[in-house]
Short mmCIF file of C-alpha atoms and ligand atoms in Angstrom, two decimals:
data_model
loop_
_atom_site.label_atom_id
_atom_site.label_comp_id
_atom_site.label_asym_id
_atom_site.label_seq_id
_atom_site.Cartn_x
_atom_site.Cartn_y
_atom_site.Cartn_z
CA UNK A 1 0.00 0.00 0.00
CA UNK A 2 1.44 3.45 -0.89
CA UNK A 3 0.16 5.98 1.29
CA UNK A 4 1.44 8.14 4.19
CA UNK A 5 3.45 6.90 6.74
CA UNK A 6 1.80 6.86 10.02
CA UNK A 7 4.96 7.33 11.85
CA UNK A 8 5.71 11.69 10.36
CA UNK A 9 3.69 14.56 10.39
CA UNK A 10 2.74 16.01 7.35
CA UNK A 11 2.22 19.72 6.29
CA UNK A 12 -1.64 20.19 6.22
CA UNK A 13 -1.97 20.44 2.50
CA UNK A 14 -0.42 17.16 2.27
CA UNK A 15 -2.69 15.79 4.61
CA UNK A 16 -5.85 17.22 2.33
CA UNK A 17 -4.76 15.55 -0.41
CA UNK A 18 -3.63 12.06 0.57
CA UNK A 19 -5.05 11.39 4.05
CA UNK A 20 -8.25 9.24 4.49
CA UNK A 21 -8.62 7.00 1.24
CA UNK A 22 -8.16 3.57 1.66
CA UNK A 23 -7.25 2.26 -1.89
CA UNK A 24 -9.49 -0.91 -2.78
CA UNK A 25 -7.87 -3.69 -4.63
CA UNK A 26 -8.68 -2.01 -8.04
CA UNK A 27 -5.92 -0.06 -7.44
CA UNK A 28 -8.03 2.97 -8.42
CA UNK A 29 -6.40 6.73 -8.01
CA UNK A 30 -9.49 8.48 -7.19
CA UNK A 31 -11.66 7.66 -4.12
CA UNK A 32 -14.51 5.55 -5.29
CA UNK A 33 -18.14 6.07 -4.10
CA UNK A 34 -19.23 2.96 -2.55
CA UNK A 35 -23.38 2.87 -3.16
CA UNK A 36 -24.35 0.69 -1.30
CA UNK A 37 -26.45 0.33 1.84
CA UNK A 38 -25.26 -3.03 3.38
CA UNK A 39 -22.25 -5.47 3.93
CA UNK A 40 -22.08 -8.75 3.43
CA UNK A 41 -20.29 -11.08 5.39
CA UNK A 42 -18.35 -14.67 4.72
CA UNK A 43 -20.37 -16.68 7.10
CA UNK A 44 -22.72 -16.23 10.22
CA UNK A 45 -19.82 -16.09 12.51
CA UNK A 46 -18.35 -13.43 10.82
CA UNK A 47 -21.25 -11.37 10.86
CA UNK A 48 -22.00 -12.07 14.86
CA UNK A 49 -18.64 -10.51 15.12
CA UNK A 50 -19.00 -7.40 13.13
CA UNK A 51 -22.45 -6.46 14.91
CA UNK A 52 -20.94 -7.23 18.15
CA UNK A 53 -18.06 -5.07 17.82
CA UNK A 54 -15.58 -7.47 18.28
CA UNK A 55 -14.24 -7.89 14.66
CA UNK A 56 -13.64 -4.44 12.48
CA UNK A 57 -15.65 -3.56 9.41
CA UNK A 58 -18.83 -2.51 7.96
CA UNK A 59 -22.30 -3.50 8.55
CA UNK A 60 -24.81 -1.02 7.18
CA UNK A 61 -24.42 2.44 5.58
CA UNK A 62 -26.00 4.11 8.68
CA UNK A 63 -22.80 2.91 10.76
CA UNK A 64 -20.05 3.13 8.60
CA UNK A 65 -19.17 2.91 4.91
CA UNK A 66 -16.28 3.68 2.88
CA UNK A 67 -16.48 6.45 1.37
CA UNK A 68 -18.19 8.43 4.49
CA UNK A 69 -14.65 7.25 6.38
CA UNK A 70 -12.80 8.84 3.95
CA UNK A 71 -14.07 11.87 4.16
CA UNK A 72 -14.11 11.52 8.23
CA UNK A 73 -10.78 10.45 8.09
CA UNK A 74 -9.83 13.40 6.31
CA UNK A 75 -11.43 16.08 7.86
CA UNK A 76 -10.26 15.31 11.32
CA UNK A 77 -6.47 14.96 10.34
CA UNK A 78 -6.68 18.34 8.95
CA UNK A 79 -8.70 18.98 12.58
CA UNK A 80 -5.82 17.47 14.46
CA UNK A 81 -8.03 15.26 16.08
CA UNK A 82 -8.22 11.40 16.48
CA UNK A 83 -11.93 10.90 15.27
CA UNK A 84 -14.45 12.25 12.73
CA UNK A 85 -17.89 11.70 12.64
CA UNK A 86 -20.26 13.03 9.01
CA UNK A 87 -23.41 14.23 9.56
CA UNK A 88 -26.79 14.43 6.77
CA UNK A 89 -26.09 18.34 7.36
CA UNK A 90 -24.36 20.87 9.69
CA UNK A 91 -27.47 20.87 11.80
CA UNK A 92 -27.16 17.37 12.33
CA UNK A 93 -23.52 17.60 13.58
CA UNK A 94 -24.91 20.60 15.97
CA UNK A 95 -28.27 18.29 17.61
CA UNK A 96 -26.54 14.79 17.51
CA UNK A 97 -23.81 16.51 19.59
CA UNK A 98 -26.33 17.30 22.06
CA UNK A 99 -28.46 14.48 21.74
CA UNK A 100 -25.44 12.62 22.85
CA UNK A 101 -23.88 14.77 25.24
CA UNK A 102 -26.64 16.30 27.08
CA UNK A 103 -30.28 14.91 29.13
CA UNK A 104 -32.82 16.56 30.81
CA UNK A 105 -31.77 18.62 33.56
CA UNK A 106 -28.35 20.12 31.92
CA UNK A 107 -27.04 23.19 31.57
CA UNK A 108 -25.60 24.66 28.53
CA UNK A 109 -23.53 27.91 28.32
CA UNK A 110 -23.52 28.84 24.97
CA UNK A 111 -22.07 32.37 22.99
CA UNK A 112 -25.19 34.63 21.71
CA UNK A 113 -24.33 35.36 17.90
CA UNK A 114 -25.09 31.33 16.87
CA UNK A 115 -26.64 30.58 13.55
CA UNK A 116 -29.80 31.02 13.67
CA UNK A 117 -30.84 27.27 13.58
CA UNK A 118 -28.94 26.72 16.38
CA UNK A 119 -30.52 28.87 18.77
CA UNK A 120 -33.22 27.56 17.57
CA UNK A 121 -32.73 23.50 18.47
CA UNK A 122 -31.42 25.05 22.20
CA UNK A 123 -34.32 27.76 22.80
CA UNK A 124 -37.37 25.27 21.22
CA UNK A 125 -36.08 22.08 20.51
CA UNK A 126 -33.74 21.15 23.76
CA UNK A 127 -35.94 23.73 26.09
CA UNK A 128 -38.44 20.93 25.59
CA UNK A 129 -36.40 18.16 27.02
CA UNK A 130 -35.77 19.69 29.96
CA UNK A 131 -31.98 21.03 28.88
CA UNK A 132 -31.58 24.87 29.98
CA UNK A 133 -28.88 27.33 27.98
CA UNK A 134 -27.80 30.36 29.21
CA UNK A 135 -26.45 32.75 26.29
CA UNK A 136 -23.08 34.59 26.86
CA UNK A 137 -21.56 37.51 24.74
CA UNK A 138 -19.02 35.86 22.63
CA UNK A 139 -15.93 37.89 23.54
CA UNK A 140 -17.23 38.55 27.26
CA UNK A 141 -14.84 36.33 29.45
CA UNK A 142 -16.14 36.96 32.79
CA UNK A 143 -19.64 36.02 31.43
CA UNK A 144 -18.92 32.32 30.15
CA UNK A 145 -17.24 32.46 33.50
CA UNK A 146 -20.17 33.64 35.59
CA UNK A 147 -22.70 31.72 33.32
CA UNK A 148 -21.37 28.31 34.47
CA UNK A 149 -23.61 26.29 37.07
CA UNK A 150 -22.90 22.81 38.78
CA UNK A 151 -24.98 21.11 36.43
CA UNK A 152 -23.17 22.68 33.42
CA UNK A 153 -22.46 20.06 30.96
CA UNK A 154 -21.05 22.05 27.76
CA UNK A 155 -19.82 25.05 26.76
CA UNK A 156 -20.93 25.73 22.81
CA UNK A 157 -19.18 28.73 20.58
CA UNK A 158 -19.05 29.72 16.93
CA UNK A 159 -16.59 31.54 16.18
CA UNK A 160 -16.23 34.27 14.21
CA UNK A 161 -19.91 35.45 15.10
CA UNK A 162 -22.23 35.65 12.37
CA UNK A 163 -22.91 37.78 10.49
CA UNK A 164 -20.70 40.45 12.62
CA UNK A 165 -17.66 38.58 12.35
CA UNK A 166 -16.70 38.81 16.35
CA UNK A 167 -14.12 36.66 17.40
CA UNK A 168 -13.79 34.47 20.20
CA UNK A 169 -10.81 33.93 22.12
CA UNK A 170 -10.68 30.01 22.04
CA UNK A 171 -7.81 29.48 24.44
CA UNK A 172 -9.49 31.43 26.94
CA UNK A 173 -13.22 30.10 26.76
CA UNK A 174 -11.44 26.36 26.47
CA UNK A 175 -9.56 27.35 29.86
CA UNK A 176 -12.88 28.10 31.61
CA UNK A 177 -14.12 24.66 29.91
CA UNK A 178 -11.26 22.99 31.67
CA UNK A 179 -11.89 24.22 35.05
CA UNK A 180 -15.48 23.38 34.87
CA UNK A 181 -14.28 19.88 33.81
CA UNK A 182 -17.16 20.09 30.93
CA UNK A 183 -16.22 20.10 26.90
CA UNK A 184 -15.68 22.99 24.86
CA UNK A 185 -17.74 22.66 21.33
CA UNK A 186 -16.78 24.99 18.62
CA UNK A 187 -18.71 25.57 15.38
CA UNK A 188 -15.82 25.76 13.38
CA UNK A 189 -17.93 26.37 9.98
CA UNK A 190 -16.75 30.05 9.12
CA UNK A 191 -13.05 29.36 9.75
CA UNK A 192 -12.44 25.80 8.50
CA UNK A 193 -9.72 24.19 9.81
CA UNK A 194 -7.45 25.89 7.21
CA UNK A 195 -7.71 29.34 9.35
CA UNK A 196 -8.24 27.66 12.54
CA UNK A 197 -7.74 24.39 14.64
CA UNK A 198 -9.95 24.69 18.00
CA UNK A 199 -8.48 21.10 19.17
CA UNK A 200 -5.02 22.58 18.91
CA UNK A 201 -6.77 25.80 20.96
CA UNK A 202 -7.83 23.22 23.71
CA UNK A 203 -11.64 22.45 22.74
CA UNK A 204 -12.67 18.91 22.56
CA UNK A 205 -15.46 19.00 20.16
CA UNK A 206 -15.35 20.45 16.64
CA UNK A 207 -18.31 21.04 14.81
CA UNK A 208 -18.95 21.77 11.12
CA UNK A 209 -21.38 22.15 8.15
CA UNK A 210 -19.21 20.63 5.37
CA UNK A 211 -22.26 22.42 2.89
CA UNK A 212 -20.06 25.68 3.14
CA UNK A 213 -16.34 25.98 2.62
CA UNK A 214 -15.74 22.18 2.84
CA UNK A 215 -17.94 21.52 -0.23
CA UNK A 216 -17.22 25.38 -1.48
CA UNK A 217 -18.90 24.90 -4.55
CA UNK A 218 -22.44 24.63 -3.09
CA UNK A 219 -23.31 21.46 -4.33
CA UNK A 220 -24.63 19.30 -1.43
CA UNK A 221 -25.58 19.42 2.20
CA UNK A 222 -23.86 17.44 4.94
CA UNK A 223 -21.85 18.43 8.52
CA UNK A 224 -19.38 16.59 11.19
CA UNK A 225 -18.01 16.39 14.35
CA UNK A 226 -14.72 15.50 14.96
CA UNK A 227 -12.99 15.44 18.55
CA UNK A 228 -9.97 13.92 20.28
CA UNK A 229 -11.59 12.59 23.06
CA UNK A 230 -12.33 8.62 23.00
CA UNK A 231 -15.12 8.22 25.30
CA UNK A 232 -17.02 11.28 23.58
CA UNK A 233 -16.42 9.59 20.14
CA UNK A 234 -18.49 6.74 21.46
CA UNK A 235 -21.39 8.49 22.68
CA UNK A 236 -21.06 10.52 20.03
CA UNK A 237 -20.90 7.69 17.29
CA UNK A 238 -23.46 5.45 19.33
CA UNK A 239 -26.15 8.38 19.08
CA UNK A 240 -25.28 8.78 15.39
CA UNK A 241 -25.71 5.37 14.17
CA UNK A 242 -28.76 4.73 16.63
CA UNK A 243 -30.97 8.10 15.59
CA UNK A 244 -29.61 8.12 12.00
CA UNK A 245 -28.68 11.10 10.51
CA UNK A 246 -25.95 9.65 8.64
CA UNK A 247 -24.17 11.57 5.71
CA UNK A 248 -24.66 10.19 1.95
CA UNK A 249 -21.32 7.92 0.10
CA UNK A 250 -22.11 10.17 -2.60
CA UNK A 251 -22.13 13.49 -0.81
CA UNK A 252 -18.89 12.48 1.41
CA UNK A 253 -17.26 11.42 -1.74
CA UNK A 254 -17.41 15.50 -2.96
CA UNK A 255 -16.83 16.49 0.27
CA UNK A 256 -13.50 14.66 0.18
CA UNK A 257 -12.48 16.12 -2.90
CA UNK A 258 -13.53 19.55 -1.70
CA UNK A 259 -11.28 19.18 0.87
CA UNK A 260 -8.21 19.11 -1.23
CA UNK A 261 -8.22 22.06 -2.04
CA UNK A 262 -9.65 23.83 0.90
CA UNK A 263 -6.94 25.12 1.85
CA UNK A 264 -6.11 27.33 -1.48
CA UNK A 265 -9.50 28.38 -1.76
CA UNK A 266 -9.29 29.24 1.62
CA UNK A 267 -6.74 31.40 0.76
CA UNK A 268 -8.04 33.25 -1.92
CA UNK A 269 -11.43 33.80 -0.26
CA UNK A 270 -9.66 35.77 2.13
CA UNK A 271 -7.61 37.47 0.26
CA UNK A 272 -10.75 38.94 -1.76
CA UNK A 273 -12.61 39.20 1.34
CA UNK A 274 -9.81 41.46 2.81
CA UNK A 275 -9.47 43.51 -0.17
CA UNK A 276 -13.41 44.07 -0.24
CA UNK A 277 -13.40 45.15 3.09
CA UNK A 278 -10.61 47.36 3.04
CA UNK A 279 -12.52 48.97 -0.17
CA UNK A 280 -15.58 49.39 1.67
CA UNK A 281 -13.77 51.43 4.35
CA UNK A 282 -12.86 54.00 2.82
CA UNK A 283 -16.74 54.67 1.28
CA UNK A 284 -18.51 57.48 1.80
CA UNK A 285 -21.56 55.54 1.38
CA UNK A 286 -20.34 52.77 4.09
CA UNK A 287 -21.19 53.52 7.66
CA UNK A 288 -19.15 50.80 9.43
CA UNK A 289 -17.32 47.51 7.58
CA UNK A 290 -17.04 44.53 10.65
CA UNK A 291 -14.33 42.12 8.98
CA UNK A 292 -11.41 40.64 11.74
CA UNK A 293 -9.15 41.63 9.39
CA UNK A 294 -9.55 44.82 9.34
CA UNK A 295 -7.06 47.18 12.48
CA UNK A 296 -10.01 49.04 13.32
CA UNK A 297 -12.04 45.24 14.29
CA UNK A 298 -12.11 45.03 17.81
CA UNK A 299 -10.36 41.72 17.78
CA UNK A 300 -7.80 41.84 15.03
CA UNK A 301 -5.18 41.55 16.91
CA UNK A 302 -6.78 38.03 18.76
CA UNK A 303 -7.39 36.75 15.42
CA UNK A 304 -4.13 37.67 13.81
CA UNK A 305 -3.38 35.19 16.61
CA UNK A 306 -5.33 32.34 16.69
CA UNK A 307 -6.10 32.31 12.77
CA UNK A 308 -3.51 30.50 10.19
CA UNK A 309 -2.75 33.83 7.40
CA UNK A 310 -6.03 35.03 6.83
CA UNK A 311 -9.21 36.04 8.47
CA UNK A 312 -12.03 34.69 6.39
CA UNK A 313 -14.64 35.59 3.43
CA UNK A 314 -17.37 37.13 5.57
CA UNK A 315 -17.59 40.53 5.42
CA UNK A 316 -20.67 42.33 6.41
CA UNK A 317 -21.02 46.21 6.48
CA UNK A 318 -23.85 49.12 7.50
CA UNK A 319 -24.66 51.36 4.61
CA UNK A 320 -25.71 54.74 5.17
CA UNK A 321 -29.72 54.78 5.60
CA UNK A 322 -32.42 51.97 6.35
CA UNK A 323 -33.55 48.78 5.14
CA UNK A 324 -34.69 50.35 2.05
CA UNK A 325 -30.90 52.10 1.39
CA UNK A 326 -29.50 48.55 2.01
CA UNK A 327 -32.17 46.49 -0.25
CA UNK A 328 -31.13 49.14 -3.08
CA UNK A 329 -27.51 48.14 -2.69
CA UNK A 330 -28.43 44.42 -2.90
CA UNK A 331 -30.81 45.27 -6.12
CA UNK A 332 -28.49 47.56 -8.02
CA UNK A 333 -26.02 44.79 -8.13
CA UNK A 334 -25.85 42.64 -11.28
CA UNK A 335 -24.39 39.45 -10.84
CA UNK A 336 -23.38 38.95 -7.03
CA UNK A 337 -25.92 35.89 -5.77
CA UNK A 338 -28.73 37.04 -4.13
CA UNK A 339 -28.65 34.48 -1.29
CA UNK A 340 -28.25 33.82 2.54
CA UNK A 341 -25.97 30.70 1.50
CA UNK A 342 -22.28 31.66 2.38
CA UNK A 343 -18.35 29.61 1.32
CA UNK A 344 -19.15 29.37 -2.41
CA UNK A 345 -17.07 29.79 -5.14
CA UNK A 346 -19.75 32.42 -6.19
CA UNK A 347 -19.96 35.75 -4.03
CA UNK A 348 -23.03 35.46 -2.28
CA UNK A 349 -24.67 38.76 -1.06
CA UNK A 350 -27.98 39.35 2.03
CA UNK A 351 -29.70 41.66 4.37
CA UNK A 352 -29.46 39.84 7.83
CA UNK A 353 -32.17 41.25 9.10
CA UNK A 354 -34.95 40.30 6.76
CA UNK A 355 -33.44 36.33 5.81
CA UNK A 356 -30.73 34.61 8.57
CA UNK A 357 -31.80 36.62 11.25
CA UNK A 358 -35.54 37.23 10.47
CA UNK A 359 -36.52 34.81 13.25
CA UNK A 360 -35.38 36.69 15.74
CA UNK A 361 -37.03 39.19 17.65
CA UNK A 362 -36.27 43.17 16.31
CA UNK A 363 -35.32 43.91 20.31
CA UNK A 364 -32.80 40.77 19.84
CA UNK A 365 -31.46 41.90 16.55
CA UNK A 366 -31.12 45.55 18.04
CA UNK A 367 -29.07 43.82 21.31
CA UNK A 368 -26.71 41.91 18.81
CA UNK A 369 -26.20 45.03 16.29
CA UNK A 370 -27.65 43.19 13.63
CA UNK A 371 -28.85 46.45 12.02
CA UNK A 372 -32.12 47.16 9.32
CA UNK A 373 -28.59 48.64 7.17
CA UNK A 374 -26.28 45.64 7.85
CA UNK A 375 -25.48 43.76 4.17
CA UNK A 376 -23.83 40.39 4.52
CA UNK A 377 -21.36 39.39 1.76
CA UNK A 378 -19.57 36.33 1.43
CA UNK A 379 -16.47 36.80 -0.57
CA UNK A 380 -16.01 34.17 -3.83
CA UNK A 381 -13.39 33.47 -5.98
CA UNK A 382 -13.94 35.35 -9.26
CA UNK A 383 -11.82 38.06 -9.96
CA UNK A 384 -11.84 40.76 -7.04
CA UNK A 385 -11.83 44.05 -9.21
CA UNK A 386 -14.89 42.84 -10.68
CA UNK A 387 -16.65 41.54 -7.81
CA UNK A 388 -15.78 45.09 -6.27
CA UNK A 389 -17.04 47.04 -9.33
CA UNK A 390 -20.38 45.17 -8.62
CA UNK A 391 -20.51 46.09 -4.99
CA UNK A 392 -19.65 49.61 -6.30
CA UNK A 393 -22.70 49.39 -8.61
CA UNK A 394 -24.71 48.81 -6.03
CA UNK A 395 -23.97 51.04 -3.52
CA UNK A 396 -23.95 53.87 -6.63
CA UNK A 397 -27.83 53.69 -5.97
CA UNK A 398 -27.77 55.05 -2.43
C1 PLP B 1 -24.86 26.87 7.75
C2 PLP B 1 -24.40 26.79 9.15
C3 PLP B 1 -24.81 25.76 10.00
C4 PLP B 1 -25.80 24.69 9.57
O1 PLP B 1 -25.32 23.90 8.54
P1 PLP B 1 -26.31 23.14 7.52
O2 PLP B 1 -25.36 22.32 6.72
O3 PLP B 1 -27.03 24.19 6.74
O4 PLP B 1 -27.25 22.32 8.34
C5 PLP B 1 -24.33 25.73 11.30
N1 PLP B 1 -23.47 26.67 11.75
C6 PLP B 1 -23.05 27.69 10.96
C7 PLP B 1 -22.11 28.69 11.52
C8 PLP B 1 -23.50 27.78 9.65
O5 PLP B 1 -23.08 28.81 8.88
#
């Protein structure tokens, strides 16, 4: 077999490339897609072993299969973490984590600025079960620390915040985890681990939608989990493969090759993202630009720290005016995608207020400075003078 040696470390990009794949004995170059729901077995014994546990391989799709494990495999080397765990969709990573994790009568301390459907499945979903979550400003130390009871069972962060791009210090919330002896969970979707590694930042959970920069090309939907820890992998994987919400061979398979070149897309998205938001600046029709990689962000000095040479393709900025100055902008533009979906290839442009954040309350969108102004864009690859030339023709209009 000619693959990596388990016994050096490898340079990240290396890892994206080769890690994962188990060649099958077509010899074939490319990871295959293995359709198929079940496993068959060489005789009755065998398979009594295999359910059991006790001998290694696959059984049925919903447990394992190899093309899911590649793409597992994969992600959580580039993670830095032991095990990896795919998911039917980021939202699936985010509930089976606390399906597995959590029962009625925990405590959650969780950061304020989550994804919408997040809050959700804590607020109305887990509320129901009897599971309580207190929400903490993202970047307010002393309140994760305050926030944490004796029946606190996980702390839960995304980080950077969307759609404000606020920035977490990792190190610091993980130290608080530690002393609480609970697990740190980070939503690791905006930063990939290209920009950032939360294991390496001393969380124990990772989770991720693999339908945004993993994928990058906005062709399916999927998410995982990956995490270090042994015993969590078990509850974790026991949940999984008992409640179901397993991830398609088909969808891992261009996950997997997503991955490969995460890392250079990666790259470029923030390279246009930084250039956007340095434009947008200096505009006389820009009230405020939030981007971590901008000096005037609050945090870009933390991130310059934690984050691996660049700061991401989120950008979001306040035009000058109301909802109706900021619809114009979004209008006026020609070709920029008119969609809340973010990590394309394509440059993806919203309003907050009225599409990822709608469900909230307008007293909860004030609190979080998720203004009626506030334009989200999501930095692609084209070209950058001519995705900037269409932001210009847009905000021309105001
Ligand atoms: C999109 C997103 C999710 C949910 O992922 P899906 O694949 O859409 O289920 C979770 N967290 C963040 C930060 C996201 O952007």
């Amino acid at each position: 077999m000619r693959e990596l040696s388990r016994r050096r470390g490898y340079h990240p990009h290396t890892v994206a490339v080769r890690c994962g794949h188990r060649r099958s004995a077509e010899q074939e170059h490319c990871e295959p897609v293995f359709t198929t729901s079940s496993f068959v077995f060489e005789n009755a014994a065998e398979a009594a072993a295999r359910f059991s546990g006790d001998a290694p391989g696959n059984v049925y799709s919903r447990f394992t299969n190899p093309t899911v494990r590649g793409f597992e495999n994969r992600l959580a080397a580039l993670e830095g973490g032991r095990f990896g765990l795919a998911t039917a969709s980021g939202m699936a990573a985010v509930s089976g984590l606390l399906l597995a994790l959590l029962k009625a009568g925990d405590h959650v301390v969780a950061s304020a600025e989550l994804f919408g459907s997040t809050l959700s499945v804590f607020t109305k979903v887990f509320a129901r079960f009897g599971v309580e979550a207190t929400f903490v400003k993202l970047t307010d130390l002393d309140a994760w620390r305050a926030a944490v009871r004796p029946n606190t069972r996980l702390l839960f962060l995304e980080s950077p915040s969307n759609p404000l791009c606020e920035v977490a210090d990792v190190e610091a919330v993980a130290a608080i985890a530690m002393d609480a002896r609970v697990p740190l969970a980070v939503d690791n979707a905006f930063c990939t681990p290209a920009l950032q590694r939360p294991l390496q930042l001393g969380a124990n959970i990772v989770a991720h939608t693999a339908t945004k920069y993993l994928d990058g090309q906005g062709r399916c939907v999927g998410g995982a989990l990956v995490t270090d820890n042994e015993a969590i992998y078990d509850e974790l994987f026991s949940m999984l493969r008992t409640t179901g919400p397993c991830m398609s061979p088909f969808n891992a398979w261009v996950f997997s090759k997503g991955l490969e070149t995460l890392a250079l897309r990666m790259q470029q998205h923030c390279a246009n993202a930084l250039q956007l938001a340095q434009w947008l600046a200096q505009h006389p029709a820009v009230e405020a630009v939030h981007y971590p990689g901008l000096e005037s962000h609050p945090q870009h000095a933390l991130a310059a720290r934690l984050f691996n040479g660049g700061f991401g393709g989120v950008v979001s900025f306040a035009v000058r005016g109301g909802r109706d100055a900021a619809w114009r902008v979004i209008d006026s533009t020609e070709w920029l995608s008119i969609t809340a979906n973010l990590g394309d290839a394509k440059t993806t442009i919203t309003h907050p207020a009225t599409t990822t954040h709608a469900r909230i309350s307008a007293d909860e969108r004030a609190r979080a400075g998720i203004g009626e102004n506030l334009i989200r864009i999501s930095a692609g690859l084209e070209y950058i003078d001519d995705i900037i030339v269409d932001v210009q023709t847009g905000l021309d209009a105001v």
